[in-house]
mmCIF file of C-alpha atoms in Angstrom:
data_model
loop_
_atom_site.group_PDB
_atom_site.id
_atom_site.type_symbol
_atom_site.label_atom_id
_atom_site.label_comp_id
_atom_site.label_asym_id
_atom_site.label_seq_id
_atom_site.Cartn_x
_atom_site.Cartn_y
_atom_site.Cartn_z
ATOM 1 C CA MET A 1 56.792 45.402 140.641
ATOM 2 C CA ARG A 2 59.890 42.446 140.523
ATOM 3 C CA GLU A 3 62.678 41.105 137.505
ATOM 4 C CA ALA A 4 62.660 38.156 136.253
ATOM 5 C CA VAL A 5 65.637 36.932 135.971
ATOM 6 C CA LEU A 6 67.597 33.737 133.094
ATOM 7 C CA VAL A 7 70.372 31.466 135.379
ATOM 8 C CA ASP A 8 70.653 29.453 133.013
ATOM 9 C CA ALA A 9 69.688 27.880 129.531
ATOM 10 C CA VAL A 10 69.999 24.509 127.987
ATOM 11 C CA ARG A 11 68.763 22.217 124.667
ATOM 12 C CA THR A 12 69.362 18.306 123.621
ATOM 13 C CA PRO A 13 71.684 18.725 120.106
ATOM 14 C CA SER A 14 68.242 19.282 117.540
ATOM 15 C CA GLY A 15 67.412 15.493 115.548
ATOM 16 C CA ARG A 16 65.889 14.980 112.202
ATOM 17 C CA GLY A 17 62.461 14.650 113.346
ATOM 18 C CA LYS A 18 62.181 11.161 111.441
ATOM 19 C CA PRO A 19 62.264 7.589 112.231
ATOM 20 C CA GLY A 20 66.246 6.942 112.350
ATOM 21 C CA GLY A 21 66.533 10.722 113.391
ATOM 22 C CA ALA A 22 68.970 10.751 115.957
ATOM 23 C CA LEU A 23 66.818 11.337 118.934
ATOM 24 C CA SER A 24 64.003 8.633 117.302
ATOM 25 C CA GLY A 25 65.046 6.155 119.526
ATOM 26 C CA VAL A 26 64.479 8.411 122.387
ATOM 27 C CA HIS A 27 60.483 8.813 123.785
ATOM 28 C CA PRO A 28 60.130 13.078 124.365
ATOM 29 C CA VAL A 29 59.151 12.545 128.289
ATOM 30 C CA ASP A 30 62.906 11.360 128.257
ATOM 31 C CA LEU A 31 63.692 14.382 126.548
ATOM 32 C CA ALA A 32 62.338 17.241 127.898
ATOM 33 C CA ALA A 33 63.585 14.890 131.393
ATOM 34 C CA GLY A 34 67.254 15.355 130.707
ATOM 35 C CA ALA A 35 67.227 19.063 130.044
ATOM 36 C CA LEU A 36 65.375 19.138 133.312
ATOM 37 C CA ARG A 37 67.725 17.464 134.887
ATOM 38 C CA ALA A 38 70.941 19.171 133.224
ATOM 39 C CA LEU A 39 69.522 22.116 134.329
ATOM 40 C CA VAL A 40 69.682 21.979 138.499
ATOM 41 C CA GLU A 41 72.475 19.829 138.668
ATOM 42 C CA ARG A 42 74.352 22.867 136.943
ATOM 43 C CA ASN A 43 73.718 25.244 139.363
ATOM 44 C CA GLY A 44 73.078 22.689 142.361
ATOM 45 C CA LEU A 45 69.758 23.835 142.632
ATOM 46 C CA GLU A 46 67.745 21.463 145.063
ATOM 47 C CA ASP A 47 64.782 20.784 142.792
ATOM 48 C CA ALA A 48 62.218 20.595 145.657
ATOM 49 C CA LEU A 49 62.668 24.437 145.530
ATOM 50 C CA VAL A 50 61.091 24.450 142.010
ATOM 51 C CA ASP A 51 57.580 25.859 142.324
ATOM 52 C CA ASP A 52 56.327 24.827 139.220
ATOM 53 C CA VAL A 53 57.803 23.714 135.617
ATOM 54 C CA LEU A 54 56.304 25.517 132.347
ATOM 55 C CA LEU A 55 56.701 23.853 128.770
ATOM 56 C CA GLY A 56 56.052 24.108 125.441
ATOM 57 C CA CYS A 57 54.338 21.055 122.937
ATOM 58 C CA VAL A 58 52.444 21.198 119.387
ATOM 59 C CA SER A 59 50.943 17.929 119.640
ATOM 60 C CA GLN A 60 49.840 16.217 122.691
ATOM 61 C CA VAL A 61 48.791 13.491 122.286
ATOM 62 C CA ALA A 62 50.268 9.797 121.709
ATOM 63 C CA GLU A 63 54.004 10.219 123.675
ATOM 64 C CA GLN A 64 53.161 13.489 124.136
ATOM 65 C CA SER A 65 49.687 12.843 126.063
ATOM 66 C CA THR A 66 48.292 13.038 128.956
ATOM 67 C CA ASN A 67 50.246 16.826 130.444
ATOM 68 C CA VAL A 68 54.009 16.639 129.381
ATOM 69 C CA ALA A 69 55.554 18.876 131.744
ATOM 70 C CA ARG A 70 54.019 16.310 134.861
ATOM 71 C CA GLN A 71 55.219 13.387 132.926
ATOM 72 C CA ALA A 72 59.147 14.335 132.078
ATOM 73 C CA VAL A 73 59.519 16.312 136.313
ATOM 74 C CA LEU A 74 59.083 12.657 137.405
ATOM 75 C CA ALA A 75 60.677 11.389 134.558
ATOM 76 C CA ALA A 76 63.461 13.417 135.404
ATOM 77 C CA GLY A 77 63.449 12.661 139.574
ATOM 78 C CA PHE A 78 62.085 15.549 140.741
ATOM 79 C CA ALA A 79 60.510 15.653 144.420
ATOM 80 C CA GLU A 80 57.085 14.952 143.862
ATOM 81 C CA THR A 81 55.756 18.122 145.250
ATOM 82 C CA VAL A 82 57.507 20.063 141.477
ATOM 83 C CA PRO A 83 54.100 20.912 139.886
ATOM 84 C CA ALA A 84 54.403 21.339 135.856
ATOM 85 C CA ALA A 85 51.900 22.530 133.108
ATOM 86 C CA THR A 86 51.957 21.918 129.119
ATOM 87 C CA PHE A 87 51.444 24.781 127.176
ATOM 88 C CA ASP A 88 49.813 24.812 123.135
ATOM 89 C CA ARG A 89 50.996 28.444 121.298
ATOM 90 C CA GLN A 90 51.794 26.880 118.183
ATOM 91 C CA CYS A 91 55.820 26.899 117.325
ATOM 92 C CA GLY A 92 55.512 29.314 120.191
ATOM 93 C CA SER A 93 54.754 27.570 122.743
ATOM 94 C CA GLY A 94 57.831 27.174 124.803
ATOM 95 C CA GLN A 95 58.380 31.118 123.983
ATOM 96 C CA GLN A 96 54.593 31.299 125.457
ATOM 97 C CA ALA A 97 55.670 28.801 128.731
ATOM 98 C CA VAL A 98 58.746 31.695 129.518
ATOM 99 C CA GLN A 99 56.738 34.178 129.518
ATOM 100 C CA SER A 100 54.250 32.886 131.910
ATOM 101 C CA ALA A 101 57.065 32.040 133.931
ATOM 102 C CA ALA A 102 58.128 35.819 134.260
ATOM 103 C CA HIS A 103 54.913 37.034 134.494
ATOM 104 C CA ALA A 104 54.643 34.413 137.762
ATOM 105 C CA ILE A 105 57.816 35.327 139.178
ATOM 106 C CA MET A 106 56.926 39.011 138.488
ATOM 107 C CA ALA A 107 53.341 38.769 139.898
ATOM 108 C CA GLY A 108 55.302 37.593 142.951
ATOM 109 C CA THR A 109 53.078 34.052 143.087
ATOM 110 C CA ALA A 110 56.516 32.235 141.812
ATOM 111 C CA ASP A 111 60.496 32.676 142.609
ATOM 112 C CA VAL A 112 61.778 29.930 140.797
ATOM 113 C CA VAL A 113 60.306 28.556 137.802
ATOM 114 C CA ILE A 114 61.897 25.987 135.085
ATOM 115 C CA ALA A 115 60.011 26.513 131.410
ATOM 116 C CA GLY A 116 61.013 24.756 127.974
ATOM 117 C CA GLY A 117 60.108 22.977 125.885
ATOM 118 C CA VAL A 118 59.328 19.397 123.681
ATOM 119 C CA GLU A 119 58.938 18.225 120.529
ATOM 120 C CA SER A 120 59.806 14.486 118.931
ATOM 121 C CA MET A 121 58.395 14.803 115.185
ATOM 122 C CA SER A 122 59.797 11.544 114.461
ATOM 123 C CA ARG A 123 58.004 9.863 117.275
ATOM 124 C CA VAL A 124 54.914 11.933 117.192
ATOM 125 C CA PRO A 125 54.117 12.894 113.542
ATOM 126 C CA LEU A 126 53.373 16.627 113.018
ATOM 127 C CA GLY A 127 49.291 16.532 112.164
ATOM 128 C CA SER A 128 49.420 13.621 114.124
ATOM 129 C CA ALA A 129 47.105 15.957 116.887
ATOM 130 C CA ALA A 130 43.765 16.435 114.296
ATOM 131 C CA ALA A 131 44.191 13.209 113.163
ATOM 132 C CA SER A 132 41.517 12.102 114.619
ATOM 133 C CA GLY A 133 38.373 14.700 114.118
ATOM 134 C CA SER A 134 38.873 18.421 112.536
ATOM 135 C CA PRO A 135 39.526 20.999 114.445
ATOM 136 C CA VAL A 136 37.875 23.163 111.499
ATOM 137 C CA SER A 137 33.917 24.016 112.885
ATOM 138 C CA PRO A 138 31.216 24.719 111.007
ATOM 139 C CA LEU A 139 30.777 28.250 112.343
ATOM 140 C CA LEU A 140 34.961 28.719 111.824
ATOM 141 C CA ARG A 141 33.903 27.007 108.546
ATOM 142 C CA GLU A 142 31.016 29.337 108.220
ATOM 143 C CA ARG A 143 33.641 33.349 109.477
ATOM 144 C CA TYR A 144 36.555 31.392 106.040
ATOM 145 C CA PRO A 145 34.523 29.593 104.167
ATOM 146 C CA GLU A 146 37.385 28.750 101.514
ATOM 147 C CA GLY A 147 39.222 27.734 104.449
ATOM 148 C CA LEU A 148 42.608 27.916 105.782
ATOM 149 C CA VAL A 149 45.650 26.935 104.868
ATOM 150 C CA SER A 150 49.181 24.887 105.399
ATOM 151 C CA GLN A 151 51.703 27.321 106.743
ATOM 152 C CA GLY A 152 53.957 26.487 103.983
ATOM 153 C CA ILE A 153 51.235 27.941 101.704
ATOM 154 C CA ALA A 154 51.463 30.652 103.748
ATOM 155 C CA ALA A 155 54.901 30.832 103.635
ATOM 156 C CA GLU A 156 54.378 31.305 99.527
ATOM 157 C CA LEU A 157 51.866 34.210 100.557
ATOM 158 C CA ILE A 158 54.750 35.939 101.974
ATOM 159 C CA ALA A 159 57.572 35.440 99.495
ATOM 160 C CA ALA A 160 54.748 36.823 97.305
ATOM 161 C CA LYS A 161 53.238 39.678 99.260
ATOM 162 C CA TRP A 162 57.388 40.611 99.748
ATOM 163 C CA GLY A 163 58.420 40.626 97.160
ATOM 164 C CA LEU A 164 61.058 37.420 97.611
ATOM 165 C CA SER A 165 62.547 36.022 95.190
ATOM 166 C CA ARG A 166 63.355 31.826 94.787
ATOM 167 C CA GLN A 167 66.579 33.055 94.363
ATOM 168 C CA ALA A 168 66.505 35.681 97.932
ATOM 169 C CA LEU A 169 64.843 32.590 100.284
ATOM 170 C CA ASP A 170 67.973 30.385 98.731
ATOM 171 C CA ALA A 171 70.403 32.090 99.863
ATOM 172 C CA TYR A 172 68.503 32.786 102.629
ATOM 173 C CA ALA A 173 68.458 29.396 103.662
ATOM 174 C CA ALA A 174 72.160 28.292 102.887
ATOM 175 C CA GLU A 175 72.858 31.616 105.069
ATOM 176 C CA SER A 176 71.535 30.073 107.726
ATOM 177 C CA HIS A 177 73.292 26.766 107.413
ATOM 178 C CA HIS A 178 77.336 28.041 107.082
ATOM 179 C CA ARG A 179 76.416 30.861 110.422
ATOM 180 C CA ALA A 180 75.007 27.773 112.276
ATOM 181 C CA ALA A 181 77.720 25.464 110.751
ATOM 182 C CA ALA A 182 80.710 27.966 111.904
ATOM 183 C CA ALA A 183 79.149 28.734 114.712
ATOM 184 C CA ALA A 184 78.604 25.012 116.144
ATOM 185 C CA ALA A 185 82.625 24.471 115.035
ATOM 186 C CA ALA A 186 83.978 27.440 117.734
ATOM 187 C CA GLY A 187 81.803 25.664 120.272
ATOM 188 C CA LEU A 188 79.121 28.575 120.247
ATOM 189 C CA PHE A 189 77.233 26.660 120.824
ATOM 190 C CA ALA A 190 78.642 24.221 123.617
ATOM 191 C CA SER A 191 77.708 25.886 126.679
ATOM 192 C CA GLN A 192 74.107 24.941 126.541
ATOM 193 C CA LEU A 193 74.167 22.059 124.512
ATOM 194 C CA VAL A 194 73.054 18.638 126.841
ATOM 195 C CA PRO A 195 73.850 15.069 126.123
ATOM 196 C CA VAL A 196 71.387 12.401 125.287
ATOM 197 C CA GLU A 197 71.839 8.969 125.252
ATOM 198 C CA SER A 198 70.053 7.015 122.566
ATOM 199 C CA PRO A 199 70.192 3.082 121.791
ATOM 200 C CA ALA A 200 72.133 3.936 118.706
ATOM 201 C CA GLY A 201 74.641 5.949 121.108
ATOM 202 C CA LEU A 202 75.522 9.284 122.923
ATOM 203 C CA VAL A 203 73.528 12.153 120.560
ATOM 204 C CA GLU A 204 75.645 15.440 121.040
ATOM 205 C CA VAL A 205 76.273 17.160 117.940
ATOM 206 C CA ASP A 206 72.985 18.681 115.996
ATOM 207 C CA GLU A 207 72.417 16.590 113.012
ATOM 208 C CA THR A 208 70.234 19.311 111.076
ATOM 209 C CA ILE A 209 73.165 21.282 110.498
ATOM 210 C CA ARG A 210 74.232 20.564 106.393
ATOM 211 C CA ALA A 211 78.024 23.042 106.730
ATOM 212 C CA ALA A 212 78.442 21.971 102.965
ATOM 213 C CA THR A 213 74.808 23.498 101.717
ATOM 214 C CA THR A 214 75.104 25.369 99.129
ATOM 215 C CA ALA A 215 72.474 28.035 97.409
ATOM 216 C CA ASP A 216 72.943 27.085 93.976
ATOM 217 C CA ALA A 217 72.155 22.438 95.595
ATOM 218 C CA LEU A 218 68.958 23.946 96.612
ATOM 219 C CA ALA A 219 68.054 26.272 93.527
ATOM 220 C CA ALA A 220 67.578 22.207 92.098
ATOM 221 C CA LEU A 221 64.497 21.014 94.706
ATOM 222 C CA PRO A 222 61.354 21.379 93.912
ATOM 223 C CA PRO A 223 58.802 23.607 94.853
ATOM 224 C CA ALA A 224 57.850 21.915 98.326
ATOM 225 C CA PHE A 225 53.794 23.615 99.002
ATOM 226 C CA ARG A 226 52.296 23.094 95.916
ATOM 227 C CA THR A 227 48.776 21.061 94.523
ATOM 228 C CA ASP A 228 46.574 21.992 91.940
ATOM 229 C CA ALA A 229 43.609 22.582 94.241
ATOM 230 C CA ALA A 230 46.564 25.250 95.249
ATOM 231 C CA ALA A 231 47.503 26.251 92.579
ATOM 232 C CA ALA A 232 44.049 27.380 90.995
ATOM 233 C CA ARG A 233 43.168 29.385 94.526
ATOM 234 C CA PHE A 234 46.025 31.102 94.095
ATOM 235 C CA PRO A 235 47.155 31.404 91.000
ATOM 236 C CA GLU A 236 49.480 35.092 91.062
ATOM 237 C CA LEU A 237 51.573 32.690 93.258
ATOM 238 C CA ASP A 238 54.975 31.107 91.050
ATOM 239 C CA TRP A 239 56.049 28.218 93.839
ATOM 240 C CA ARG A 240 59.462 29.789 95.401
ATOM 241 C CA VAL A 241 59.516 27.579 99.090
ATOM 242 C CA THR A 242 61.281 24.342 99.345
ATOM 243 C CA ALA A 243 62.212 21.708 101.529
ATOM 244 C CA GLY A 244 65.871 23.830 101.422
ATOM 245 C CA SER A 245 64.247 27.060 102.451
ATOM 246 C CA SER A 246 61.840 25.371 105.121
ATOM 247 C CA SER A 247 62.804 24.548 108.785
ATOM 248 C CA PRO A 248 63.390 20.672 108.532
ATOM 249 C CA LEU A 249 61.268 18.237 111.298
ATOM 250 C CA THR A 250 63.295 18.128 114.474
ATOM 251 C CA ASP A 251 63.390 15.907 117.492
ATOM 252 C CA GLY A 252 64.921 17.830 120.649
ATOM 253 C CA ALA A 253 64.542 19.986 124.070
ATOM 254 C CA SER A 254 65.088 23.031 125.814
ATOM 255 C CA ALA A 255 64.876 24.705 128.947
ATOM 256 C CA VAL A 256 65.360 28.130 130.854
ATOM 257 C CA LEU A 257 65.853 28.441 135.013
ATOM 258 C CA LEU A 258 64.487 31.666 136.211
ATOM 259 C CA MET A 259 64.260 33.567 139.027
ATOM 260 C CA SER A 260 63.071 36.283 140.702
ATOM 261 C CA ALA A 261 66.410 38.885 140.733
ATOM 262 C CA GLU A 262 65.526 38.566 145.298
ATOM 263 C CA ARG A 263 65.798 34.526 144.939
ATOM 264 C CA ALA A 264 68.348 34.282 142.765
ATOM 265 C CA ALA A 265 70.857 36.521 145.262
ATOM 266 C CA GLU A 266 70.021 34.278 148.137
ATOM 267 C CA LEU A 267 70.700 31.032 145.885
ATOM 268 C CA GLY A 268 74.309 32.771 144.790
ATOM 269 C CA LEU A 269 73.454 32.544 141.166
ATOM 270 C CA ARG A 270 74.265 34.729 139.001
ATOM 271 C CA PRO A 271 71.607 36.088 136.536
ATOM 272 C CA ARG A 272 72.466 35.958 133.227
ATOM 273 C CA ALA A 273 69.895 38.143 131.470
ATOM 274 C CA VAL A 274 66.665 40.252 132.711
ATOM 275 C CA LEU A 275 62.720 39.705 130.928
ATOM 276 C CA ARG A 276 62.540 43.061 130.168
ATOM 277 C CA SER A 277 59.512 43.360 128.171
ATOM 278 C CA PHE A 278 56.067 40.699 126.230
ATOM 279 C CA ALA A 279 53.789 40.830 123.452
ATOM 280 C CA VAL A 280 51.813 38.359 121.895
ATOM 281 C CA VAL A 281 49.488 39.390 119.362
ATOM 282 C CA GLY A 282 46.947 37.984 117.288
ATOM 283 C CA ASP A 283 47.007 38.784 112.622
ATOM 284 C CA ASP A 284 45.437 37.624 109.889
ATOM 285 C CA PRO A 285 44.806 34.125 109.698
ATOM 286 C CA LEU A 286 45.344 33.187 106.155
ATOM 287 C CA MET A 287 48.225 34.660 105.668
ATOM 288 C CA MET A 288 49.627 32.929 109.333
ATOM 289 C CA LEU A 289 53.299 33.424 109.219
ATOM 290 C CA THR A 290 53.011 37.954 109.373
ATOM 291 C CA ALA A 291 52.390 38.344 112.951
ATOM 292 C CA PRO A 292 55.402 39.047 114.431
ATOM 293 C CA ILE A 293 56.241 42.120 112.229
ATOM 294 C CA PRO A 294 52.888 43.676 114.558
ATOM 295 C CA ALA A 295 54.329 42.124 117.707
ATOM 296 C CA THR A 296 57.697 43.193 117.397
ATOM 297 C CA ARG A 297 56.016 47.024 116.567
ATOM 298 C CA ARG A 298 53.881 46.262 119.789
ATOM 299 C CA ILE A 299 57.458 45.547 122.069
ATOM 300 C CA LEU A 300 59.195 48.387 120.371
ATOM 301 C CA ASP A 301 56.884 50.546 121.448
ATOM 302 C CA ARG A 302 55.769 49.173 125.141
ATOM 303 C CA ALA A 303 60.046 48.985 125.431
ATOM 304 C CA GLY A 304 59.937 53.072 124.383
ATOM 305 C CA LEU A 305 63.118 51.142 121.832
ATOM 306 C CA THR A 306 63.820 51.507 118.377
ATOM 307 C CA ILE A 307 64.896 48.479 116.476
ATOM 308 C CA ASP A 308 68.495 50.320 116.119
ATOM 309 C CA ASP A 309 68.438 49.318 120.078
ATOM 310 C CA ILE A 310 68.396 45.826 119.918
ATOM 311 C CA ASP A 311 71.889 44.122 119.378
ATOM 312 C CA ALA A 312 70.403 40.644 118.077
ATOM 313 C CA TYR A 313 67.104 39.178 116.796
ATOM 314 C CA GLU A 314 65.909 35.840 116.630
ATOM 315 C CA VAL A 315 63.172 35.813 115.087
ATOM 316 C CA ASN A 316 62.179 32.077 114.109
ATOM 317 C CA GLU A 317 62.855 30.245 110.318
ATOM 318 C CA ALA A 318 60.207 27.967 110.602
ATOM 319 C CA PHE A 319 60.325 29.423 106.377
ATOM 320 C CA ALA A 320 63.193 31.567 104.824
ATOM 321 C CA SER A 321 60.302 33.846 103.970
ATOM 322 C CA VAL A 322 59.295 34.962 107.542
ATOM 323 C CA PRO A 323 62.049 36.303 108.657
ATOM 324 C CA LEU A 324 63.297 37.745 105.403
ATOM 325 C CA ALA A 325 59.541 39.602 104.986
ATOM 326 C CA TRP A 326 60.244 40.606 108.919
ATOM 327 C CA LEU A 327 63.899 42.267 107.926
ATOM 328 C CA ASP A 328 61.987 44.355 105.032
ATOM 329 C CA GLU A 329 59.947 45.958 106.794
ATOM 330 C CA PHE A 330 62.094 46.814 109.884
ATOM 331 C CA GLY A 331 65.333 48.271 107.582
ATOM 332 C CA ALA A 332 67.054 45.888 110.322
ATOM 333 C CA ASP A 333 70.735 45.603 110.289
ATOM 334 C CA PRO A 334 71.248 41.682 108.737
ATOM 335 C CA ALA A 335 74.186 40.847 110.515
ATOM 336 C CA ARG A 336 71.910 40.718 113.920
ATOM 337 C CA LEU A 337 69.398 38.837 112.410
ATOM 338 C CA ASN A 338 70.000 34.753 113.184
ATOM 339 C CA PRO A 339 73.699 35.799 113.696
ATOM 340 C CA TRP A 340 74.095 31.554 114.363
ATOM 341 C CA GLY A 341 71.595 30.424 112.440
ATOM 342 C CA GLY A 342 68.534 30.037 112.739
ATOM 343 C CA ALA A 343 65.381 26.522 112.782
ATOM 344 C CA ILE A 344 66.405 25.517 109.279
ATOM 345 C CA ALA A 345 70.148 25.211 110.392
ATOM 346 C CA LEU A 346 69.574 24.606 113.294
ATOM 347 C CA GLY A 347 65.662 22.935 113.606
ATOM 348 C CA HIS A 348 61.861 23.807 114.525
ATOM 349 C CA ALA A 349 61.520 20.689 117.335
ATOM 350 C CA LEU A 350 58.027 22.918 117.053
ATOM 351 C CA GLY A 351 57.302 23.026 121.416
ATOM 352 C CA SER A 352 60.930 23.658 122.105
ATOM 353 C CA SER A 353 62.211 26.208 119.688
ATOM 354 C CA GLY A 354 60.751 29.436 121.717
ATOM 355 C CA THR A 355 63.384 28.103 124.418
ATOM 356 C CA ARG A 356 65.553 27.198 122.042
ATOM 357 C CA LEU A 357 66.071 30.949 120.590
ATOM 358 C CA LEU A 358 65.627 32.231 123.866
ATOM 359 C CA GLY A 359 68.965 30.335 124.579
ATOM 360 C CA THR A 360 71.413 30.725 121.621
ATOM 361 C CA LEU A 361 70.169 34.852 122.063
ATOM 362 C CA ILE A 362 71.395 35.429 125.615
ATOM 363 C CA ALA A 363 74.724 32.529 124.391
ATOM 364 C CA TYR A 364 75.381 35.553 121.934
ATOM 365 C CA LEU A 365 74.781 38.806 123.479
ATOM 366 C CA GLU A 366 77.234 37.195 126.726
ATOM 367 C CA HIS A 367 79.680 35.842 123.378
ATOM 368 C CA THR A 368 78.997 39.663 121.663
ATOM 369 C CA GLY A 369 78.730 41.721 125.077
ATOM 370 C CA GLY A 370 75.715 42.868 123.410
ATOM 371 C CA ARG A 371 73.235 44.577 125.666
ATOM 372 C CA ARG A 372 69.492 43.746 124.145
ATOM 373 C CA GLY A 373 67.642 40.972 122.291
ATOM 374 C CA LEU A 374 64.632 40.970 120.768
ATOM 375 C CA GLN A 375 62.660 37.357 120.384
ATOM 376 C CA VAL A 376 59.815 36.264 117.994
ATOM 377 C CA MET A 377 58.347 33.536 116.673
ATOM 378 C CA CYS A 378 55.573 33.834 113.944
ATOM 379 C CA GLU A 379 52.780 30.704 115.271
ATOM 380 C CA GLY A 380 49.271 28.862 113.598
ATOM 381 C CA GLY A 381 46.437 30.367 113.428
ATOM 382 C CA GLY A 382 48.515 33.961 113.127
ATOM 383 C CA MET A 383 49.923 34.415 115.913
ATOM 384 C CA ALA A 384 53.294 35.682 117.679
ATOM 385 C CA ASN A 385 55.459 36.074 120.514
ATOM 386 C CA ALA A 386 57.412 38.430 120.899
ATOM 387 C CA LEU A 387 60.593 38.949 124.395
ATOM 388 C CA ILE A 388 63.209 41.640 125.244
ATOM 389 C CA ILE A 389 66.291 40.085 127.690
ATOM 390 C CA GLU A 390 68.923 42.853 128.878
ATOM 391 C CA ARG A 391 72.033 40.919 129.470
ATOM 392 C CA VAL A 392 73.191 41.330 133.476
#
């Protein structure tokens, strides 16, 4: 089987996903188009050589409807012969795009694929996709008569099950900002960042990092997801999750250039990493965000590795309780977990996060001389994608 290699990774800065955010004046198609165009231009690649473009996007309505990936390909000025498809595996949509692109390359049905994602949460708010009707059908209601819950409540259930205190959640969130701020100040994101022209001016840095955040300041925030109905249903919860220990609403786009090793050699492009192993799992949809744990177990088993064989792990910080529960389960090294900060600081532009994490992971491995990286994403509905890369 052929190897799928990563040649390059780019992303826009992270913008606050609310009106007035740094990227809120930019159409999501154009956000994605900028990332696509940057990839081909900085690698001297003729766009017509791209066999496919696969993008993740969660809210596929309004400005992100009608196959946003194809609209972005055309907006980027690519040859009209370049096809595209849009994926929805919730927060793992961008990572699923990467895995599907790699599978096509490994199977020999494609040689060059761009994978990525986009989400403008300021222009297409979270929940927009279900605005005109509920996805909860009679059969689904029959299976779960008490109803499933929001991700915020799932994060609370995880905090309770793993005994994660409010202080632990706040401390983790503050550390995410501190790590991201230190990495940004050292220019460690520079190789990935693609500036974006917005109506308000050029956006060149992440808007979501708060370098001055402290655990004491976060301790003053109220619980974000408590309602009277939820409190009555889950009396065991003491409501520890706040906006500060949750990822913020975010605008952004990201993309990676993947190829077969043979095509990269033909084009004179140097691979930066090989995509070694993949896994996707389903888990309890009520707890919802616990699937990174069985996904990690599955991918390590498939790869014949242990957690100690991994030099860095990107476990998406949808909420602080998710990586902390994962850390507890594996007894992993906290210093290797999201070492340049995670989504709490760098933002969680839903469909884009999978490739944003991948770009950060390979940049970190290159900076430190590490060999292997693990990336795992929790996803709505109780799923997770896992990916192992090896630096070359």
